[in-house]
Amino acid sequence: MCLMPQSLPLFLTSFTLSSYRMFQVMRFAVQEINNSSLILPNVSLGYEIFDHCSDKFNFQAILNMISRNGSIQVLRCVNEYLSKVIAVAGPFRSMESMTVAPMFAMNLIPMVNYGSSSSVLSDKWKYPSFLRTTASNKDLIHLIILIIQHFNWNWVAFVSSGDENSQNGLQLFKSQLKDTKICLAYAKELNEMSDHYEILQQLEGLSIEVIIVFAGQSSAVTFIKSAIKHNIHNKVWIAGDSWSLNKNLPRLSGIKAIGTIIGITETVMPLPGFKDFVYLSQTQRNNRPSTCEQTPSRQTCNQACDLCSDVSPEEIIGENPSYSFATYSAIYAMAHALHNLLLCDIKGCSDNVTVYPFMLLRELKRSNFTILNRHIEFDSNGDPTSTSYAIVFWNQSGQAEKVGSYETDPTLDVPFSINNTQIHWYADQVPVARCSPECSEGFAKKIDGLHQCCFQCNVCPGMTYVNYTDDPYSCIDCRKTEWSKPGSTFCTQRSVEYILFTDPIAITLMFSTGVLLALTLAIVILFALNYDKPVVKSAGGPMCFLLLGCLSASSISVFFFFGKPTVTNCVLRYFLFLLFYTVCLGCFAVRSFQIVCIFKMATKFPKIHSWWVKHNGQWWLIAIVFVLQLLLLTTVFTASPPTPVSDMTSYRDQIILKCAMRRTVIMFLLLTIVLASLCFIFSYMGKDLPKNYNESKANTLYLLFLILTWITFCTASILYHGKYLQLFNAMSVLSSSYSILFCYFLPKCYIIIFQPQKNTQQHFQGIIQRYTQNISSK
């Protein structure tokens, strides 16, 4: 087995303490396994280790690992080839893993990685033998977005470095922003030639308050130092896992002035016994030869590092522990896989099993064990099925204090949490990191620029609303059955209005109609009892009963003005009134003409008068009026009957149900108007007739009431369009009927009941004689 940490600088003069710590964790894990009686009993793990400092120097070592007896053969089948090593742990960086992984994949030599987090390595078509115990960038970027959303930020910058891992993080961040309301205001890649001052000024110019620094540790440290140097104040810095637990930055003077630093790291798992191991290892190391060549024969060479002697145990233990558990569990994953392949039990392991790399790879993919209370298992992409992240805050004392957590295990009820009270912001409150302030309720956003986070706020007009969940950038029209005020976030159902039968005014009008019908019936009875009396004859005789009957029939239409409009009651409310009231007007016109004819035209036009009397001309005229109006109404109502309509334009919060009359109504109103005009003309012509036969005053008063009633209704219908317009219509119908009753019939009823002396033949003959004498004297 070959271990490839980023620690021993065989070809470099620099020394990385964090990588050296990972190397010590590897050695610690191997020693634990070799000393254990539960895993691989009686089997000792061996390893070779080198520092992958550059491709130029390391391909030789990699080729040596995949060789067999010092040579590399062209494979025909992987199950016939046994390379020098059967598994590899490392290398640390993603780019290095992507470089060497295809070479190990040729022989299906498993690579169990502890630090390469690029999501590209999850592609099993390209990297079939690659597995890792550290989480993919996909989960890390998702957590960063969760933190941004938690604090309601949407205007952020992403600063990366030139390595593949940082670029992969930027690509993932951009792709995951598509389903969020977060805008990437600025993205910049750091390199050796970057002008940090210019970058920081650009961040200030864009008013960016939240800066994600997802870069390698050296690039991130240099950038943060530049921010301190150039007096950048009061920002929120989200640290990637590479530098979130950096031990040196919190000690820098001025680090507190740059703002609040929130870091993300895999949850640090303490390794029991590691501290003692480091102290013992460093003590023993000082007594060992400095090179492998000086090592006695048959003795293992664990370290050949000139610079390692300068490192104290305290420095190793206090170094960034971010990847310690990932390194530790990677070694244990390979050990558990070997344990299963070698058919090990408490007695020992089988000596008759040849372990080929592809066999170990297959067993590694099946890994399912628990170590230090953490479950280790790989998914189909070779990534850990569950990873625990810690969210840390750099407090005032320079310590990384845990303030939240995130578990990638989807079965957990609360995988993400942050304790806001533990974070002490530079402004004593959560900073506002938004391109534009949120719009007030009822205001839609209008994008101002390239980003959806930058906008202007426009109030939504009436009958529209804004839905901030679905589309905060549009004012949505309400449905026809809904309404809204200006600046609304929802629509309200419009009330449907029509006159109910239980409405007090409707009850009053229906009661009044009943009273009219009762009065009409009483007059009919009174006239029938006094049929031979002069008053009844002068009133028209049998024509009175037709008039009263038509008056009753027309007034019945009032009952059809109430309730929910239907085709039936729309037709009947107009048909009954227009037909029978027209007959009433016809009766009055004929009656007025007949009186004028008797007293004035009989002497001048005796033949016409004779024909009129002989052939009952009055009944023919009334019949013609009735048939003509019936034909007109039937024709028009059949072609385009009055129908129920919903008036949605008069009131924004109401739907008025009413009956719509077509313009063709003027056709049958013409006949009514003509008859009313004739009635008025004939009444005027008979103004000087005998008093008992003079009906001009009664007709004029009745016509005056009729005209005033319908002028009032027409005015109301122009000015008012609510549901009570139907009441005005019903009142107009009822008023028209009552005007005939009061102006024409009640005076005659008064004479019959209270002045019977005037209801005699002698009285009427005396009046006629006096009228004749007056005419002759003139």
Coordinates of N, CA and C in Angstrom, one line a residue, residues 603-770:
T603 N -121.1 65.6 -35.4 CA -121.8 66.5 -36.2 C -121.1 66.9 -37.5
K604 N -119.8 66.9 -37.5 CA -119.0 67.3 -38.6 C -118.7 66.1 -39.6
F605 N -118.5 64.9 -39.0 CA -118.3 63.7 -39.8 C -119.2 62.6 -39.4
P606 N -120.5 62.7 -39.8 CA -121.5 61.8 -39.4 C -121.2 60.4 -39.9
K607 N -120.7 60.2 -41.1 CA -120.5 58.9 -41.7 C -119.4 58.1 -40.9
I608 N -118.3 58.9 -40.6 CA -117.2 58.3 -39.9 C -117.8 57.8 -38.5
H609 N -118.5 58.7 -37.9 CA -119.1 58.3 -36.6 C -120.0 57.1 -36.6
S610 N -120.8 57.1 -37.7 CA -121.7 56.0 -37.9 C -120.9 54.7 -38.1
W611 N -119.9 54.7 -38.9 CA -119.1 53.5 -39.1 C -118.4 53.1 -37.8
W612 N -117.9 54.0 -37.1 CA -117.2 53.7 -35.8 C -118.1 53.0 -34.8
V613 N -119.4 53.5 -34.7 CA -120.3 52.9 -33.8 C -120.8 51.6 -34.3
K614 N -121.1 51.4 -35.6 CA -121.6 50.2 -36.1 C -120.6 49.1 -36.0
H615 N -119.4 49.3 -36.3 CA -118.3 48.2 -36.4 C -117.5 48.2 -35.1
N616 N -117.9 48.8 -34.0 CA -117.1 48.8 -32.8 C -115.6 49.1 -33.1
G617 N -115.4 50.3 -33.6 CA -114.0 50.7 -34.0 C -113.0 50.7 -32.8
Q618 N -113.5 51.0 -31.6 CA -112.6 51.1 -30.5 C -111.9 49.7 -30.2
W619 N -112.7 48.7 -30.3 CA -112.2 47.3 -30.0 C -111.2 46.8 -31.1
W620 N -111.6 47.3 -32.4 CA -110.6 46.9 -33.4 C -109.3 47.6 -33.2
L621 N -109.3 48.8 -32.8 CA -108.0 49.5 -32.6 C -107.2 48.9 -31.4
I622 N -107.9 48.6 -30.4 CA -107.3 47.9 -29.2 C -106.7 46.6 -29.6
A623 N -107.5 45.8 -30.4 CA -107.0 44.5 -30.9 C -105.8 44.7 -31.8
I624 N -105.8 45.7 -32.6 CA -104.6 45.9 -33.5 C -103.4 46.3 -32.7
V625 N -103.6 47.1 -31.7 CA -102.5 47.5 -30.8 C -101.9 46.3 -30.1
F626 N -102.8 45.4 -29.6 CA -102.4 44.2 -28.9 C -101.6 43.3 -29.8
V627 N -102.1 43.0 -31.0 CA -101.5 42.1 -31.9 C -100.2 42.6 -32.4
L628 N -100.1 43.9 -32.7 CA -98.9 44.5 -33.2 C -97.8 44.5 -32.2
Q629 N -98.1 44.8 -30.9 CA -97.1 44.8 -29.9 C -96.7 43.3 -29.6
L630 N -97.6 42.4 -29.6 CA -97.3 41.0 -29.4 C -96.3 40.5 -30.4
L631 N -96.6 40.9 -31.7 CA -95.7 40.4 -32.8 C -94.3 41.0 -32.6
L632 N -94.3 42.3 -32.3 CA -93.0 43.0 -32.1 C -92.2 42.3 -31.0
L633 N -92.9 42.1 -29.9 CA -92.2 41.6 -28.7 C -91.7 40.1 -29.0
T634 N -92.6 39.4 -29.6 CA -92.2 38.0 -29.9 C -91.1 37.9 -30.9
T635 N -91.1 38.7 -31.9 CA -90.0 38.7 -32.9 C -88.7 39.1 -32.3
V636 N -88.7 40.3 -31.6 CA -87.5 40.8 -31.0 C -86.9 39.9 -29.9
F637 N -87.8 39.4 -29.0 CA -87.3 38.5 -27.9 C -86.9 37.2 -28.4
T638 N -87.4 36.7 -29.5 CA -87.0 35.5 -30.1 C -85.6 35.6 -30.7
A639 N -85.4 36.7 -31.4 CA -84.1 37.0 -32.1 C -83.0 37.3 -31.1
S640 N -83.3 38.2 -30.1 CA -82.3 38.5 -29.1 C -83.0 38.9 -27.8
P641 N -83.3 37.8 -27.1 CA -84.0 38.0 -25.8 C -83.2 38.7 -24.8
P642 N -83.8 39.4 -23.8 CA -83.0 39.9 -22.7 C -82.4 38.7 -21.9
T643 N -81.1 38.8 -21.7 CA -80.4 37.6 -21.0 C -79.7 38.1 -19.8
P644 N -79.5 37.1 -18.9 CA -78.7 37.5 -17.7 C -77.2 37.8 -18.1
V645 N -76.7 38.8 -17.6 CA -75.3 39.2 -17.8 C -74.6 39.6 -16.5
S646 N -73.3 39.5 -16.5 CA -72.5 39.8 -15.3 C -71.8 41.1 -15.6
D647 N -72.2 42.2 -15.0 CA -71.6 43.5 -15.1 C -70.3 43.5 -14.3
M648 N -69.1 43.4 -15.0 CA -67.9 43.4 -14.2 C -67.1 44.7 -14.4
T649 N -67.7 45.7 -15.0 CA -67.0 46.9 -15.3 C -67.4 48.1 -14.4
S650 N -68.6 48.1 -13.9 CA -69.2 49.2 -13.1 C -68.5 49.3 -11.8
Y651 N -68.2 48.2 -11.1 CA -67.6 48.2 -9.8 C -66.5 47.2 -9.8
R652 N -65.3 47.6 -9.2 CA -64.2 46.7 -9.2 C -64.3 45.5 -8.2
D653 N -65.1 45.8 -7.2 CA -65.2 44.7 -6.1 C -66.5 44.0 -6.2
Q654 N -67.4 44.3 -7.2 CA -68.7 43.6 -7.3 C -68.9 43.1 -8.7
I655 N -69.7 42.1 -8.8 CA -70.2 41.6 -10.1 C -71.7 41.7 -10.0
I656 N -72.3 42.6 -10.8 CA -73.7 42.9 -10.8 C -74.4 42.0 -11.8
L657 N -75.3 41.1 -11.3 CA -76.1 40.3 -12.1 C -77.3 41.1 -12.5
K658 N -77.6 41.2 -13.8 CA -78.7 41.9 -14.3 C -79.2 41.4 -15.7
C659 N -80.3 41.9 -16.2 CA -80.8 41.5 -17.5 C -80.4 42.5 -18.5
A660 N -79.8 42.1 -19.6 CA -79.4 43.0 -20.6 C -80.4 43.1 -21.7
M661 N -80.8 44.4 -22.0 CA -81.8 44.6 -23.0 C -81.0 45.0 -24.3
R662 N -81.4 44.5 -25.4 CA -80.7 44.8 -26.7 C -81.2 46.2 -27.1
R663 N -80.5 46.8 -28.1 CA -80.9 48.1 -28.6 C -82.2 48.0 -29.4
T664 N -82.6 46.8 -29.8 CA -83.8 46.7 -30.6 C -85.1 46.9 -29.7
V665 N -84.9 47.2 -28.4 CA -86.0 47.5 -27.5 C -86.7 48.8 -28.0
I666 N -86.0 49.7 -28.7 CA -86.6 50.9 -29.2 C -87.7 50.6 -30.2
M667 N -87.7 49.4 -30.8 CA -88.8 49.1 -31.8 C -90.1 49.0 -31.1
F668 N -90.2 48.3 -30.0 CA -91.5 48.2 -29.3 C -91.8 49.4 -28.3
L669 N -90.8 50.2 -28.0 CA -91.0 51.4 -27.2 C -91.7 52.5 -28.1
L670 N -91.4 52.4 -29.4 CA -92.0 53.4 -30.3 C -93.5 53.4 -30.2
L671 N -94.1 52.2 -30.3 CA -95.5 52.1 -30.2 C -96.1 52.6 -28.9
T672 N -95.4 52.3 -27.8 CA -95.8 52.8 -26.5 C -95.8 54.4 -26.5
I673 N -94.7 54.9 -27.1 CA -94.6 56.4 -27.1 C -95.6 57.0 -28.0
V674 N -95.9 56.4 -29.1 CA -97.0 56.9 -30.0 C -98.3 56.9 -29.3
L675 N -98.6 55.9 -28.6 CA -99.9 55.8 -28.0 C -100.0 56.8 -26.8
A676 N -99.0 57.0 -26.1 CA -99.0 58.0 -25.0 C -99.2 59.4 -25.6
S677 N -98.5 59.6 -26.7 CA -98.7 61.0 -27.4 C -100.1 61.2 -27.9
L678 N -100.7 60.2 -28.5 CA -102.1 60.3 -29.0 C -103.1 60.5 -27.8
C679 N -102.8 59.8 -26.7 CA -103.6 59.9 -25.5 C -103.6 61.4 -25.0
F680 N -102.4 62.0 -25.0 CA -102.2 63.3 -24.6 C -103.0 64.3 -25.5
I681 N -102.9 64.1 -26.9 CA -103.5 65.0 -27.9 C -105.0 64.9 -27.7
F682 N -105.5 63.7 -27.6 CA -107.0 63.6 -27.6 C -107.5 64.2 -26.2
S683 N -106.7 64.0 -25.2 CA -107.2 64.6 -23.9 C -107.2 66.1 -24.0
Y684 N -106.2 66.7 -24.7 CA -106.2 68.2 -24.8 C -107.4 68.6 -25.7
M685 N -107.7 67.9 -26.7 CA -108.9 68.2 -27.6 C -110.2 68.2 -26.8
G686 N -110.3 67.4 -25.8 CA -111.5 67.3 -25.0 C -111.5 68.1 -23.7
K687 N -110.7 69.1 -23.6 CA -110.6 69.8 -22.4 C -111.8 70.6 -22.1
D688 N -112.7 71.0 -23.1 CA -113.9 71.8 -22.9 C -115.2 70.9 -22.9
L689 N -115.1 69.6 -22.8 CA -116.2 68.7 -22.8 C -117.0 68.8 -21.5
P690 N -118.2 68.3 -21.4 CA -118.9 68.3 -20.1 C -118.0 67.7 -19.0
K691 N -118.3 68.2 -17.7 CA -117.4 67.8 -16.6 C -117.3 66.3 -16.4
N692 N -118.5 65.6 -16.5 CA -118.5 64.2 -16.2 C -117.8 63.4 -17.3
Y693 N -117.7 64.0 -18.5 CA -117.1 63.3 -19.6 C -115.7 63.8 -19.9
N694 N -115.3 64.8 -19.2 CA -114.0 65.5 -19.4 C -112.9 64.7 -18.6
E695 N -112.2 63.9 -19.3 CA -111.1 63.1 -18.6 C -109.7 63.7 -18.9
S696 N -109.7 64.9 -19.5 CA -108.4 65.4 -19.9 C -107.5 65.7 -18.7
K697 N -108.1 66.2 -17.5 CA -107.3 66.4 -16.4 C -106.7 65.1 -15.8
A698 N -107.6 64.1 -15.7 CA -107.1 62.8 -15.2 C -106.0 62.2 -16.1
N699 N -106.2 62.3 -17.4 CA -105.2 61.7 -18.3 C -103.9 62.5 -18.3
T700 N -104.1 63.8 -18.2 CA -102.9 64.7 -18.2 C -102.1 64.4 -16.9
L701 N -102.8 64.3 -15.8 CA -102.1 64.0 -14.5 C -101.4 62.6 -14.5
Y702 N -102.2 61.7 -15.1 CA -101.6 60.3 -15.2 C -100.4 60.3 -16.1
L703 N -100.5 61.0 -17.3 CA -99.3 61.0 -18.2 C -98.1 61.8 -17.6
L704 N -98.4 62.8 -16.8 CA -97.4 63.5 -16.1 C -96.6 62.6 -15.1
F705 N -97.4 61.8 -14.3 CA -96.7 60.9 -13.4 C -95.9 59.9 -14.2
L706 N -96.5 59.4 -15.4 CA -95.8 58.4 -16.2 C -94.4 59.0 -16.7
I707 N -94.5 60.2 -17.2 CA -93.3 60.8 -17.8 C -92.2 61.0 -16.7
L708 N -92.7 61.6 -15.6 CA -91.7 61.8 -14.5 C -91.1 60.5 -14.0
T709 N -91.9 59.5 -13.9 CA -91.4 58.2 -13.4 C -90.3 57.7 -14.3
W710 N -90.5 57.7 -15.6 CA -89.5 57.1 -16.5 C -88.3 58.0 -16.7
I711 N -88.5 59.3 -16.6 CA -87.4 60.2 -16.7 C -86.5 60.0 -15.5
T712 N -87.1 59.8 -14.3 CA -86.3 59.6 -13.1 C -85.5 58.3 -13.3
F713 N -86.2 57.2 -13.8 CA -85.5 55.9 -13.9 C -84.3 56.0 -14.9
C714 N -84.6 56.7 -16.0 CA -83.5 56.8 -17.1 C -82.3 57.6 -16.5
T715 N -82.6 58.6 -15.7 CA -81.5 59.4 -15.1 C -80.7 58.5 -14.1
A716 N -81.5 57.7 -13.3 CA -80.8 56.8 -12.3 C -80.0 55.8 -13.0
S717 N -80.5 55.3 -14.2 CA -79.7 54.2 -14.9 C -78.4 54.8 -15.5
I718 N -78.4 56.1 -15.8 CA -77.2 56.7 -16.3 C -76.2 56.9 -15.2
L719 N -76.7 57.3 -14.0 CA -75.8 57.7 -13.0 C -75.4 56.5 -12.1
Y720 N -76.2 55.5 -12.0 CA -76.0 54.4 -11.1 C -76.1 53.1 -11.8
H721 N -75.2 52.2 -11.4 CA -75.2 50.9 -12.1 C -75.2 49.7 -11.2
G722 N -75.5 49.9 -9.9 CA -75.5 48.9 -8.9 C -76.7 48.0 -9.0
K723 N -76.8 47.1 -8.0 CA -77.8 46.1 -8.1 C -79.2 46.7 -7.8
Y724 N -79.3 47.8 -7.1 CA -80.5 48.4 -6.8 C -81.2 49.1 -8.0
L725 N -80.5 49.2 -9.1 CA -81.1 49.7 -10.3 C -82.3 48.8 -10.7
Q726 N -82.2 47.5 -10.4 CA -83.4 46.7 -10.7 C -84.6 47.1 -9.8
L727 N -84.3 47.5 -8.6 CA -85.4 48.0 -7.7 C -86.0 49.3 -8.3
F728 N -85.2 50.2 -8.8 CA -85.7 51.4 -9.5 C -86.6 51.0 -10.6
N729 N -86.2 50.0 -11.4 CA -87.0 49.6 -12.5 C -88.4 49.0 -12.1
A730 N -88.3 48.2 -11.0 CA -89.6 47.6 -10.5 C -90.5 48.7 -9.9
M731 N -89.8 49.7 -9.2 CA -90.6 50.8 -8.7 C -91.3 51.7 -9.8
S732 N -90.5 51.8 -10.9 CA -91.1 52.5 -12.1 C -92.3 51.8 -12.7
V733 N -92.2 50.5 -12.8 CA -93.3 49.7 -13.2 C -94.5 49.9 -12.3
L734 N -94.2 49.8 -11.0 CA -95.3 49.8 -10.0 C -95.9 51.3 -10.0
S735 N -95.1 52.3 -10.1 CA -95.5 53.6 -10.1 C -96.4 53.9 -11.4
S736 N -96.1 53.3 -12.5 CA -96.9 53.5 -13.7 C -98.3 52.9 -13.5
S737 N -98.3 51.8 -12.9 CA -99.6 51.1 -12.6 C -100.5 51.9 -11.6
Y738 N -99.8 52.3 -10.5 CA -100.5 53.1 -9.5 C -101.0 54.4 -10.0
S739 N -100.3 55.0 -11.0 CA -100.7 56.3 -11.5 C -102.1 56.2 -12.3
I740 N -102.2 55.1 -13.0 CA -103.5 54.9 -13.7 C -104.6 54.6 -12.6
L741 N -104.3 53.9 -11.6 CA -105.3 53.5 -10.6 C -105.7 54.7 -9.9
F742 N -104.8 55.6 -9.4 CA -105.1 56.8 -8.6 C -105.7 57.9 -9.5
C743 N -105.2 58.1 -10.7 CA -105.6 59.2 -11.4 C -106.9 59.0 -12.2
Y744 N -107.2 57.8 -12.6 CA -108.4 57.5 -13.4 C -109.5 56.8 -12.7
F745 N -109.2 55.7 -11.9 CA -110.2 54.9 -11.4 C -110.7 55.3 -10.0
L746 N -109.8 55.8 -9.1 CA -110.2 56.1 -7.8 C -111.2 57.3 -7.7
P747 N -111.0 58.3 -8.6 CA -112.0 59.4 -8.6 C -113.4 58.9 -8.9
K748 N -113.5 57.9 -9.8 CA -114.8 57.3 -10.2 C -115.4 56.5 -9.1
C749 N -114.5 55.8 -8.4 CA -114.9 55.0 -7.2 C -115.4 55.9 -6.1
Y750 N -114.8 57.0 -6.0 CA -115.2 58.0 -5.0 C -116.7 58.5 -5.2
I751 N -117.0 58.7 -6.5 CA -118.3 59.2 -6.9 C -119.3 58.1 -6.6
I752 N -119.0 56.8 -7.0 CA -119.9 55.7 -6.8 C -120.2 55.5 -5.3
I753 N -119.2 55.6 -4.5 CA -119.4 55.3 -3.1 C -119.9 56.5 -2.3
F754 N -119.3 57.6 -2.5 CA -119.5 58.8 -1.6 C -120.5 59.8 -2.2
Q755 N -120.7 59.8 -3.5 CA -121.6 60.8 -4.2 C -122.5 60.1 -5.1
P756 N -123.4 59.3 -4.6 CA -124.3 58.5 -5.5 C -125.3 59.4 -6.2
Q757 N -125.6 60.6 -5.7 CA -126.5 61.5 -6.4 C -126.0 62.0 -7.8
K758 N -124.6 61.9 -7.9 CA -124.1 62.3 -9.2 C -124.0 61.1 -10.2
N759 N -124.3 59.9 -9.6 CA -124.2 58.7 -10.5 C -125.6 58.3 -10.9
T760 N -126.4 59.3 -11.6 CA -127.7 59.1 -12.1 C -127.8 59.5 -13.5
Q761 N -128.8 59.0 -14.2 CA -129.0 59.3 -15.6 C -129.4 60.8 -15.7
Q762 N -130.3 61.3 -14.8 CA -130.7 62.6 -14.9 C -129.6 63.6 -14.8
H763 N -128.7 63.3 -13.8 CA -127.6 64.2 -13.6 C -126.7 64.4 -14.8
F764 N -126.4 63.2 -15.5 CA -125.6 63.2 -16.7 C -126.3 63.9 -17.8
Q765 N -127.6 63.7 -18.0 CA -128.4 64.3 -19.1 C -128.4 65.9 -18.9
G766 N -128.6 66.3 -17.7 CA -128.6 67.7 -17.4 C -127.3 68.4 -17.8
I767 N -126.2 67.7 -17.5 CA -124.8 68.2 -17.9 C -124.7 68.3 -19.4
I768 N -125.2 67.3 -20.1 CA -125.1 67.3 -21.5 C -125.9 68.4 -22.1
Q769 N -127.1 68.6 -21.6 CA -128.0 69.7 -22.2 C -127.4 71.1 -22.0
R770 N -126.8 71.3 -20.8 CA -126.2 72.6 -20.6 C -125.0 72.8 -21.5

